[in-house]
């Protein structure tokens, strides 16, 4: 059927040309025979022109129908492709636009294909600010070299979700006006990014865990001796003695080292989990009772939003309490001038399965974007040496990983941070 249309078009075009010649011939012929004959010729010509006009309308409608069928066929094909098929245009004056976007854009970006085609900025505004310069540079290089464009970047959907997007496209030769058109595909690689980061983090944790265990055991015994002698000596020194302050300093620093050793041992044992059915809200309540005093001292308002009907999860209660305590302590430390600490529990969906989520939200200083990828690394800290070891978040991350869950952070400098802990409901311990 498709091949018949060109033949039909050429035939119709030839027929239109023939009719035009006949009209011209009749009018000219009757014009030579007088006024009456001319009138007949004009009427005949008008009839022939009417036929010609009807034929042109018919052809136009046929071509329009065919074009619509082709567009609909293209839409069906592109809609069946995972991701978003698009055609992007960059004009010589820097103006950008989408000439075509498949309907997969709604699921991927949270913005309809029609809106993206009508208003390019509705899509561009979803980009995370810190990812824009690298994206612009990659487009410029592709435009200058006419080589395929491939780039990974992040967006924040209208619903507030952060996604990793991989874009790939092939540029066409520049048009006469200097503009360039790319034909390509956007796909969601958020899950892949999370998986890769989890694998890398797990490898780091395993290596550091072995190191931490060895170091902690080697330090523990001599540290106990130092602490014991310092405490004993301090008891036998009278108040005001010149040795009192140095001995108290030794005792204080030895106790701090002892806490560090305990953290190292806890970190190395994070994988050893004895799981049992537990109520997540009870775990959170117990943990918060241990940090409540600190929140009062730091003038931090503690807000609890615990879902009343959460499912039972299989977990190690003590370790999950440690996660909540570590995250809460970090949140309080981020608000030296007071603020609000919100703990939230809720149902959620993870990989199309039921899960539960703990959120620890603060109104503190936030975390700079450039260091966010490193905050779960062991021994990484922005605190003073006397206030942090860099193991709190690493230990919490390791515990959550060993429970089959994941932890993420969403933070903006000056606006605070949200740490999310997601735990699957059915798979744990089964």
Tab-separated table of C-alpha atoms in Angstrom:
chain	number	residue	atom	x	y	z
A	1	UNK	CA	0.000	0.000	0.000
A	2	UNK	CA	2.842	2.366	0.885
A	3	UNK	CA	4.510	1.882	-2.498
A	4	UNK	CA	1.239	2.618	-4.351
A	5	UNK	CA	1.026	6.162	-3.025
A	6	UNK	CA	3.950	7.614	-5.055
A	7	UNK	CA	2.568	6.086	-8.268
A	8	UNK	CA	-0.869	7.452	-7.461
A	9	UNK	CA	0.654	10.864	-6.795
A	10	UNK	CA	2.614	10.952	-10.066
A	11	UNK	CA	-0.486	9.852	-11.973
A	12	UNK	CA	-2.609	12.534	-10.308
A	13	UNK	CA	0.031	15.177	-10.955
A	14	UNK	CA	0.111	14.252	-14.643
A	15	UNK	CA	-3.683	14.357	-14.720
A	16	UNK	CA	-3.731	17.836	-13.134
A	17	UNK	CA	-1.243	19.072	-15.733
A	18	UNK	CA	-3.361	17.590	-18.525
A	19	UNK	CA	-6.530	19.248	-17.192
A	20	UNK	CA	-4.722	22.587	-16.958
A	21	UNK	CA	-3.654	22.306	-20.606
A	22	UNK	CA	-7.203	21.382	-21.654
A	23	UNK	CA	-8.646	24.408	-19.807
A	24	UNK	CA	-6.159	26.721	-21.488
A	25	UNK	CA	-6.872	25.149	-24.897
A	26	UNK	CA	-10.679	25.406	-24.562
A	27	UNK	CA	-10.656	29.041	-23.453
A	28	UNK	CA	-8.272	30.006	-26.264
A	29	UNK	CA	-10.270	28.061	-28.888
A	30	UNK	CA	-13.662	29.487	-27.926
A	31	UNK	CA	-12.237	32.990	-27.666
A	32	UNK	CA	-11.505	32.865	-31.436
A	33	UNK	CA	-15.172	32.004	-32.240
A	34	UNK	CA	-16.805	35.058	-30.666
A	35	UNK	CA	-18.364	36.234	-27.394
A	36	UNK	CA	-20.942	33.411	-27.073
A	37	UNK	CA	-18.359	30.804	-27.747
A	38	UNK	CA	-16.066	32.546	-25.279
A	39	UNK	CA	-18.775	32.328	-22.606
A	40	UNK	CA	-19.164	28.605	-23.256
A	41	UNK	CA	-15.406	28.241	-23.081
A	42	UNK	CA	-15.254	30.094	-19.784
A	43	UNK	CA	-18.005	27.913	-18.297
A	44	UNK	CA	-16.264	24.801	-19.538
A	45	UNK	CA	-12.996	26.102	-18.158
A	46	UNK	CA	-14.627	26.866	-14.818
A	47	UNK	CA	-15.975	23.314	-14.645
A	48	UNK	CA	-12.572	21.915	-15.474
A	49	UNK	CA	-10.935	24.186	-12.882
A	50	UNK	CA	-13.526	22.972	-10.360
A	51	UNK	CA	-12.524	19.414	-11.121
A	52	UNK	CA	-8.896	20.429	-10.816
A	53	UNK	CA	-9.517	22.144	-7.439
A	54	UNK	CA	-11.396	19.112	-6.100
A	55	UNK	CA	-8.579	16.875	-7.214
A	56	UNK	CA	-6.001	19.083	-5.487
A	57	UNK	CA	-8.049	18.988	-2.261
A	58	UNK	CA	-8.314	15.215	-2.515
A	59	UNK	CA	-4.562	14.892	-2.960
A	60	UNK	CA	-3.895	17.241	-0.040
A	61	UNK	CA	-6.191	15.222	2.236
A	62	UNK	CA	-4.581	11.976	1.147
A	63	UNK	CA	-1.113	13.321	1.831
A	64	UNK	CA	-2.234	14.689	5.221
A	65	UNK	CA	-3.741	11.325	6.190
A	66	UNK	CA	-0.596	9.567	5.115
A	67	UNK	CA	1.570	11.994	7.097
A	68	UNK	CA	-0.568	11.487	10.198
A	69	UNK	CA	-0.354	7.716	9.842
A	70	UNK	CA	3.432	7.967	9.539
A	71	UNK	CA	3.659	10.210	12.600
A	72	UNK	CA	1.437	7.888	14.616
A	73	UNK	CA	3.517	4.905	13.539
A	74	UNK	CA	6.675	6.746	14.615
A	75	UNK	CA	5.049	7.587	17.951
A	76	UNK	CA	4.114	3.948	18.573
A	77	UNK	CA	7.661	2.813	17.796
A	78	UNK	CA	9.348	5.452	19.981
A	79	UNK	CA	6.873	4.928	22.827
A	80	UNK	CA	7.815	1.246	22.891
A	81	UNK	CA	11.507	2.080	23.385
A	82	UNK	CA	12.601	2.240	27.060
A	83	UNK	CA	13.587	5.797	27.906
A	84	UNK	CA	12.937	8.918	25.866
A	85	UNK	CA	13.679	9.286	22.157
A	86	UNK	CA	14.328	12.899	21.222
A	87	UNK	CA	15.500	15.299	18.538
A	88	UNK	CA	17.427	18.280	19.899
A	89	UNK	CA	18.317	21.429	17.993
A	90	UNK	CA	21.022	23.991	18.797
A	91	UNK	CA	20.861	27.166	16.732
A	92	UNK	CA	23.851	29.336	15.848
A	93	UNK	CA	22.626	32.025	18.279
A	94	UNK	CA	22.617	29.521	21.161
A	95	UNK	CA	18.862	28.950	21.236
A	96	UNK	CA	17.936	25.362	22.149
A	97	UNK	CA	14.786	23.376	21.467
A	98	UNK	CA	13.373	19.872	21.246
A	99	UNK	CA	11.952	19.174	17.791
A	100	UNK	CA	10.617	15.803	18.909
A	101	UNK	CA	10.237	14.028	22.261
A	102	UNK	CA	8.669	10.611	22.812
A	103	UNK	CA	5.981	10.098	25.446
A	104	UNK	CA	8.429	8.265	27.706
A	105	UNK	CA	9.483	11.728	28.895
A	106	UNK	CA	6.595	11.801	31.369
A	107	UNK	CA	7.917	8.778	33.277
A	108	UNK	CA	11.548	9.821	32.985
A	109	UNK	CA	11.409	13.562	33.669
A	110	UNK	CA	7.957	14.046	35.151
A	111	UNK	CA	7.230	16.499	32.319
A	112	UNK	CA	5.087	15.671	29.284
A	113	UNK	CA	6.561	15.390	25.795
A	114	UNK	CA	4.280	18.196	24.626
A	115	UNK	CA	5.581	20.557	27.325
A	116	UNK	CA	9.198	19.771	26.450
A	117	UNK	CA	8.584	20.389	22.748
A	118	UNK	CA	6.760	23.635	23.503
A	119	UNK	CA	9.118	24.940	26.207
A	120	UNK	CA	12.727	23.698	26.292
A	121	UNK	CA	13.356	25.405	29.644
A	122	UNK	CA	10.797	23.158	31.354
A	123	UNK	CA	13.304	20.346	30.908
A	124	UNK	CA	16.515	22.342	31.310
A	125	UNK	CA	15.326	23.707	34.675
A	126	UNK	CA	15.267	20.143	36.073
A	127	UNK	CA	19.073	19.903	35.892
A	128	UNK	CA	21.040	20.100	39.132
A	129	UNK	CA	22.943	23.379	39.052
A	130	UNK	CA	26.346	21.802	39.633
A	131	UNK	CA	25.877	19.458	36.642
A	132	UNK	CA	25.106	22.224	34.124
A	133	UNK	CA	28.679	23.380	33.245
A	134	UNK	CA	29.890	19.867	32.370
A	135	UNK	CA	26.739	19.226	30.317
A	136	UNK	CA	27.131	22.467	28.372
A	137	UNK	CA	30.786	21.678	27.693
A	138	UNK	CA	29.949	18.201	26.361
A	139	UNK	CA	27.331	19.636	23.982
A	140	UNK	CA	29.766	22.285	22.750
A	141	UNK	CA	32.450	19.674	22.029
A	142	UNK	CA	29.976	17.507	20.114
A	143	UNK	CA	28.830	20.538	18.096
A	144	UNK	CA	32.401	21.505	17.204
A	145	UNK	CA	33.589	18.004	16.309
A	146	UNK	CA	30.270	16.540	15.081
A	147	UNK	CA	31.104	13.424	17.085
A	148	UNK	CA	28.418	11.418	18.957
A	149	UNK	CA	27.368	12.982	22.256
A	150	UNK	CA	27.291	10.847	25.431
A	151	UNK	CA	26.902	12.332	28.901
A	152	UNK	CA	25.552	11.426	32.342
A	153	UNK	CA	23.880	14.021	34.539
A	154	UNK	CA	21.352	14.441	37.330
A	155	UNK	CA	17.899	15.956	37.416
A	156	UNK	CA	15.404	16.744	40.141
A	157	UNK	CA	11.898	15.831	39.010
A	158	UNK	CA	8.883	18.022	39.853
A	159	UNK	CA	8.100	15.409	42.547
A	160	UNK	CA	11.494	16.105	44.151
A	161	UNK	CA	13.228	12.847	43.209
A	162	UNK	CA	16.891	12.931	42.146
A	163	UNK	CA	17.591	10.822	39.040
A	164	UNK	CA	20.705	9.978	37.076
A	165	UNK	CA	20.146	10.304	33.311
A	166	UNK	CA	22.351	9.058	30.493
A	167	UNK	CA	21.972	10.916	27.217
A	168	UNK	CA	23.392	9.739	23.906
A	169	UNK	CA	22.844	11.134	20.428
A	170	UNK	CA	24.367	11.560	16.986
A	171	UNK	CA	24.592	15.023	15.387
A	172	UNK	CA	23.566	15.666	11.798
A	173	UNK	CA	25.530	17.942	9.479
A	174	UNK	CA	24.898	21.641	10.210
A	175	UNK	CA	21.919	23.156	8.401
A	176	UNK	CA	22.201	26.200	6.137
A	177	UNK	CA	21.383	28.531	9.029
A	178	UNK	CA	24.230	27.043	11.105
A	179	UNK	CA	22.010	25.092	13.492
A	180	UNK	CA	22.757	21.467	14.403
A	181	UNK	CA	20.262	18.699	15.142
A	182	UNK	CA	20.979	15.657	17.325
A	183	UNK	CA	18.922	12.454	17.268
A	184	UNK	CA	19.225	10.460	20.457
A	185	UNK	CA	17.947	8.709	23.564
A	186	UNK	CA	17.679	9.522	27.285
A	187	UNK	CA	17.612	6.610	29.767
A	188	UNK	CA	17.302	6.392	33.551
A	189	UNK	CA	20.508	4.986	35.089
A	190	UNK	CA	19.696	5.820	38.720
A	191	UNK	CA	19.559	2.191	39.836
A	192	UNK	CA	22.807	1.410	38.027
A	193	UNK	CA	24.557	4.349	39.666
A	194	UNK	CA	23.348	3.300	43.109
A	195	UNK	CA	24.432	-0.286	42.494
A	196	UNK	CA	27.900	0.756	41.333
A	197	UNK	CA	28.356	3.015	44.335
A	198	UNK	CA	27.165	0.287	46.680
A	199	UNK	CA	29.622	-2.212	45.208
A	200	UNK	CA	32.507	0.251	45.528
A	201	UNK	CA	31.438	1.170	49.048
A	202	UNK	CA	31.125	-2.491	50.061
A	203	UNK	CA	34.633	-3.217	48.800
A	204	UNK	CA	35.991	-0.259	50.757
A	205	UNK	CA	34.108	-1.314	53.870
A	206	UNK	CA	35.393	-4.882	53.690
A	207	UNK	CA	39.009	-3.748	53.398
A	208	UNK	CA	38.719	-1.116	56.111
A	209	UNK	CA	36.813	-3.525	58.353
A	210	UNK	CA	39.667	-6.020	58.320
A	211	UNK	CA	42.182	-3.257	58.973
A	212	UNK	CA	40.065	-1.763	61.750
A	213	UNK	CA	39.693	-5.084	63.530
A	214	UNK	CA	43.442	-5.725	63.543
A	215	UNK	CA	44.348	-2.213	64.619
A	216	UNK	CA	41.707	-2.121	67.367
A	217	UNK	CA	42.850	-5.362	68.961
A	218	UNK	CA	46.501	-4.298	68.845
A	219	UNK	CA	45.731	-0.928	70.445
A	220	UNK	CA	43.187	-2.110	73.001
A	221	UNK	CA	45.584	-3.848	75.407
A	222	UNK	CA	48.303	-1.161	75.711
A	223	UNK	CA	45.590	1.482	75.835
A	224	UNK	CA	44.017	-0.263	78.820
A	225	UNK	CA	47.361	-0.222	80.603
A	226	UNK	CA	47.871	3.507	79.917
A	227	UNK	CA	44.365	4.368	81.084
A	228	UNK	CA	44.661	2.251	84.204
A	229	UNK	CA	47.986	3.748	85.311
A	230	UNK	CA	46.778	7.292	84.561
A	231	UNK	CA	43.622	6.838	86.649
A	232	UNK	CA	45.568	5.198	89.492
A	233	UNK	CA	48.204	7.926	89.529
A	234	UNK	CA	45.554	10.655	89.444
A	235	UNK	CA	43.934	9.224	92.585
A	236	UNK	CA	47.195	9.514	94.518
A	237	UNK	CA	47.884	13.110	93.495
A	238	UNK	CA	46.581	15.826	95.766
A	239	UNK	CA	44.464	18.621	94.279
A	240	UNK	CA	46.581	21.447	92.923
A	241	UNK	CA	49.590	19.240	92.311
A	242	UNK	CA	51.480	20.055	89.119
A	243	UNK	CA	50.956	16.468	87.919
A	244	UNK	CA	47.175	16.549	88.317
A	245	UNK	CA	46.376	18.325	85.044
A	246	UNK	CA	48.736	16.230	82.859
A	247	UNK	CA	47.356	13.021	84.386
A	248	UNK	CA	43.763	14.135	83.810
A	249	UNK	CA	44.668	15.003	80.207
A	250	UNK	CA	46.179	11.543	79.723
A	251	UNK	CA	43.031	9.962	81.185
A	252	UNK	CA	40.721	12.083	79.007
A	253	UNK	CA	42.598	11.376	75.788
A	254	UNK	CA	42.930	7.680	76.650
A	255	UNK	CA	39.159	7.479	77.121
A	256	UNK	CA	38.695	9.153	73.731
A	257	UNK	CA	41.025	6.580	72.178
A	258	UNK	CA	39.039	3.859	73.916
A	259	UNK	CA	35.846	5.153	72.293
A	260	UNK	CA	37.618	5.150	68.943
A	261	UNK	CA	38.721	1.541	69.467
A	262	UNK	CA	35.162	0.546	70.349
A	263	UNK	CA	33.946	2.223	67.164
A	264	UNK	CA	36.567	0.360	65.167
A	265	UNK	CA	35.496	-2.946	66.693
A	266	UNK	CA	31.841	-2.133	66.082
A	267	UNK	CA	32.687	-1.238	62.488
A	268	UNK	CA	34.528	-4.525	61.935
A	269	UNK	CA	31.612	-6.474	63.441
A	270	UNK	CA	28.925	-4.674	61.435
A	271	UNK	CA	28.480	-7.682	59.160
A	272	UNK	CA	27.720	-10.058	62.027
A	273	UNK	CA	23.972	-9.571	62.398
A	274	UNK	CA	21.613	-11.760	64.396
A	275	UNK	CA	18.236	-10.739	63.074
A	276	UNK	CA	14.846	-11.063	64.689
A	277	UNK	CA	11.357	-9.667	64.088
A	278	UNK	CA	11.187	-6.138	65.439
A	279	UNK	CA	8.962	-3.090	65.457
A	280	UNK	CA	10.798	-0.292	63.683
A	281	UNK	CA	9.033	2.448	65.645
A	282	UNK	CA	10.122	0.872	68.935
A	283	UNK	CA	13.709	0.761	67.684
A	284	UNK	CA	13.519	4.452	66.781
A	285	UNK	CA	11.891	5.414	70.104
A	286	UNK	CA	14.610	3.631	72.081
A	287	UNK	CA	17.361	5.303	70.066
A	288	UNK	CA	15.815	8.757	70.454
A	289	UNK	CA	15.538	8.347	74.212
A	290	UNK	CA	19.334	8.151	74.246
A	291	UNK	CA	19.814	11.387	72.296
A	292	UNK	CA	16.972	13.390	73.860
A	293	UNK	CA	19.233	14.922	76.514
A	294	UNK	CA	21.682	16.146	73.884
A	295	UNK	CA	18.911	17.787	71.854
A	296	UNK	CA	17.755	19.734	74.918
A	297	UNK	CA	21.257	20.938	75.721
A	298	UNK	CA	21.800	22.057	72.099
A	299	UNK	CA	18.315	23.673	71.970
A	300	UNK	CA	17.222	21.400	69.147
A	301	UNK	CA	13.505	20.678	68.804
A	302	UNK	CA	12.876	16.943	68.402
A	303	UNK	CA	9.913	16.105	66.164
A	304	UNK	CA	8.719	12.516	65.684
A	305	UNK	CA	6.480	11.494	62.777
A	306	UNK	CA	6.183	7.740	63.147
A	307	UNK	CA	3.746	5.822	60.968
A	308	UNK	CA	1.420	3.879	63.307
A	309	UNK	CA	1.008	0.797	61.095
A	310	UNK	CA	4.445	-0.240	59.882
A	311	UNK	CA	5.106	-3.909	59.075
A	312	UNK	CA	7.433	-6.017	61.186
A	313	UNK	CA	10.980	-6.166	59.853
A	314	UNK	CA	13.728	-8.710	60.464
A	315	UNK	CA	16.744	-6.863	61.809
A	316	UNK	CA	19.284	-6.535	64.575
A	317	UNK	CA	17.658	-4.082	66.989
A	318	UNK	CA	20.891	-2.914	68.569
A	319	UNK	CA	22.520	-2.157	65.239
A	320	UNK	CA	19.496	-0.295	63.873
A	321	UNK	CA	19.402	1.750	67.065
A	322	UNK	CA	23.055	2.576	66.436
A	323	UNK	CA	22.143	3.815	62.944
A	324	UNK	CA	19.447	6.147	64.291
A	325	UNK	CA	21.720	7.382	67.096
A	326	UNK	CA	24.624	8.106	64.738
A	327	UNK	CA	22.424	9.950	62.243
A	328	UNK	CA	20.685	11.917	65.009
A	329	UNK	CA	23.968	12.900	66.660
A	330	UNK	CA	25.334	14.112	63.332
A	331	UNK	CA	22.155	16.116	62.758
A	332	UNK	CA	22.409	17.763	66.194
A	333	UNK	CA	26.084	18.598	65.578
A	334	UNK	CA	25.046	20.295	62.319
A	335	UNK	CA	22.819	22.706	64.306
A	336	UNK	CA	25.152	24.407	66.831
A	337	UNK	CA	22.735	27.313	67.197
A	338	UNK	CA	19.637	25.162	67.585
A	339	UNK	CA	17.090	24.010	65.049
A	340	UNK	CA	14.693	21.164	64.355
A	341	UNK	CA	15.453	17.440	64.197
A	342	UNK	CA	12.669	15.446	62.554
A	343	UNK	CA	12.541	11.654	62.637
A	344	UNK	CA	10.051	10.092	60.233
A	345	UNK	CA	9.069	6.491	59.515
A	346	UNK	CA	6.851	5.469	56.632
A	347	UNK	CA	5.908	2.841	54.083
A	348	UNK	CA	7.683	3.038	50.758
A	349	UNK	CA	8.321	0.996	47.609
A	350	UNK	CA	11.742	-0.263	46.588
A	351	UNK	CA	12.260	-2.281	43.396
A	352	UNK	CA	8.461	-2.669	43.151
A	353	UNK	CA	8.369	-4.303	46.600
A	354	UNK	CA	7.170	-3.126	49.989
A	355	UNK	CA	9.769	-1.486	52.205
A	356	UNK	CA	10.022	0.781	55.232
A	357	UNK	CA	11.922	4.036	55.436
A	358	UNK	CA	13.495	6.048	58.226
A	359	UNK	CA	14.197	9.712	57.541
A	360	UNK	CA	16.441	11.863	59.725
A	361	UNK	CA	15.941	15.512	58.784
A	362	UNK	CA	17.741	18.554	60.172
A	363	UNK	CA	17.663	22.291	59.555
A	364	UNK	CA	21.415	22.703	59.869
A	365	UNK	CA	24.167	24.010	57.650
A	366	UNK	CA	23.813	21.292	55.010
A	367	UNK	CA	26.579	19.390	53.249
A	368	UNK	CA	28.550	20.928	50.359
A	369	UNK	CA	27.835	19.144	47.085
A	370	UNK	CA	31.494	18.452	46.377
A	371	UNK	CA	31.934	16.291	49.490
A	372	UNK	CA	28.572	14.496	49.515
A	373	UNK	CA	29.923	11.480	47.579
A	374	UNK	CA	32.536	10.935	50.309
A	375	UNK	CA	30.522	11.270	53.513
A	376	UNK	CA	30.015	7.499	53.899
A	377	UNK	CA	33.722	6.754	53.554
A	378	UNK	CA	35.455	5.494	56.719
A	379	UNK	CA	37.453	8.176	58.573
A	380	UNK	CA	36.130	10.994	56.384
A	381	UNK	CA	34.936	13.875	58.555
A	382	UNK	CA	34.582	17.647	58.418
A	383	UNK	CA	34.560	17.963	62.207
A	384	UNK	CA	37.487	18.965	64.371
A	385	UNK	CA	39.857	16.158	65.324
A	386	UNK	CA	38.587	16.176	68.913
A	387	UNK	CA	34.927	15.972	67.881
A	388	UNK	CA	34.746	13.234	65.285
A	389	UNK	CA	36.493	10.158	63.931
A	390	UNK	CA	34.683	9.816	60.614
A	391	UNK	CA	33.277	6.395	61.539
A	392	UNK	CA	29.711	7.301	62.523
A	393	UNK	CA	28.212	7.520	59.033
A	394	UNK	CA	30.454	4.758	57.691
A	395	UNK	CA	29.289	2.408	60.453
A	396	UNK	CA	25.630	3.341	59.874
A	397	UNK	CA	26.017	2.790	56.129
A	398	UNK	CA	27.662	-0.602	56.663
A	399	UNK	CA	24.915	-1.755	59.046
A	400	UNK	CA	22.163	-0.752	56.620
A	401	UNK	CA	23.963	-2.487	53.739
A	402	UNK	CA	24.293	-5.705	55.738
A	403	UNK	CA	20.559	-5.578	56.419
A	404	UNK	CA	19.885	-5.569	52.682
A	405	UNK	CA	18.905	-1.905	52.591
A	406	UNK	CA	20.430	1.332	51.384
A	407	UNK	CA	21.094	4.836	52.691
A	408	UNK	CA	21.025	8.112	50.757
A	409	UNK	CA	21.407	11.786	51.564
A	410	UNK	CA	19.733	14.849	50.086
A	411	UNK	CA	21.333	18.066	51.274
A	412	UNK	CA	21.532	21.708	50.291
A	413	UNK	CA	24.001	24.094	51.936
A	414	UNK	CA	22.130	26.463	54.215
A	415	UNK	CA	18.907	24.435	54.126
A	416	UNK	CA	19.749	21.243	55.998
A	417	UNK	CA	19.995	17.548	55.190
A	418	UNK	CA	17.739	14.512	54.873
A	419	UNK	CA	19.216	11.058	55.425
A	420	UNK	CA	17.027	8.208	54.192
A	421	UNK	CA	17.381	4.606	55.367
A	422	UNK	CA	15.356	2.123	53.329
A	423	UNK	CA	14.893	-1.480	54.516
A	424	UNK	CA	13.084	-4.222	52.592
A	425	UNK	CA	10.200	-5.844	54.458
A	426	UNK	CA	10.036	-9.438	53.254
A	427	UNK	CA	13.519	-10.411	52.183
A	428	UNK	CA	15.391	-9.699	55.407
A	429	UNK	CA	16.308	-12.805	57.348
A	430	UNK	CA	14.522	-15.144	54.947
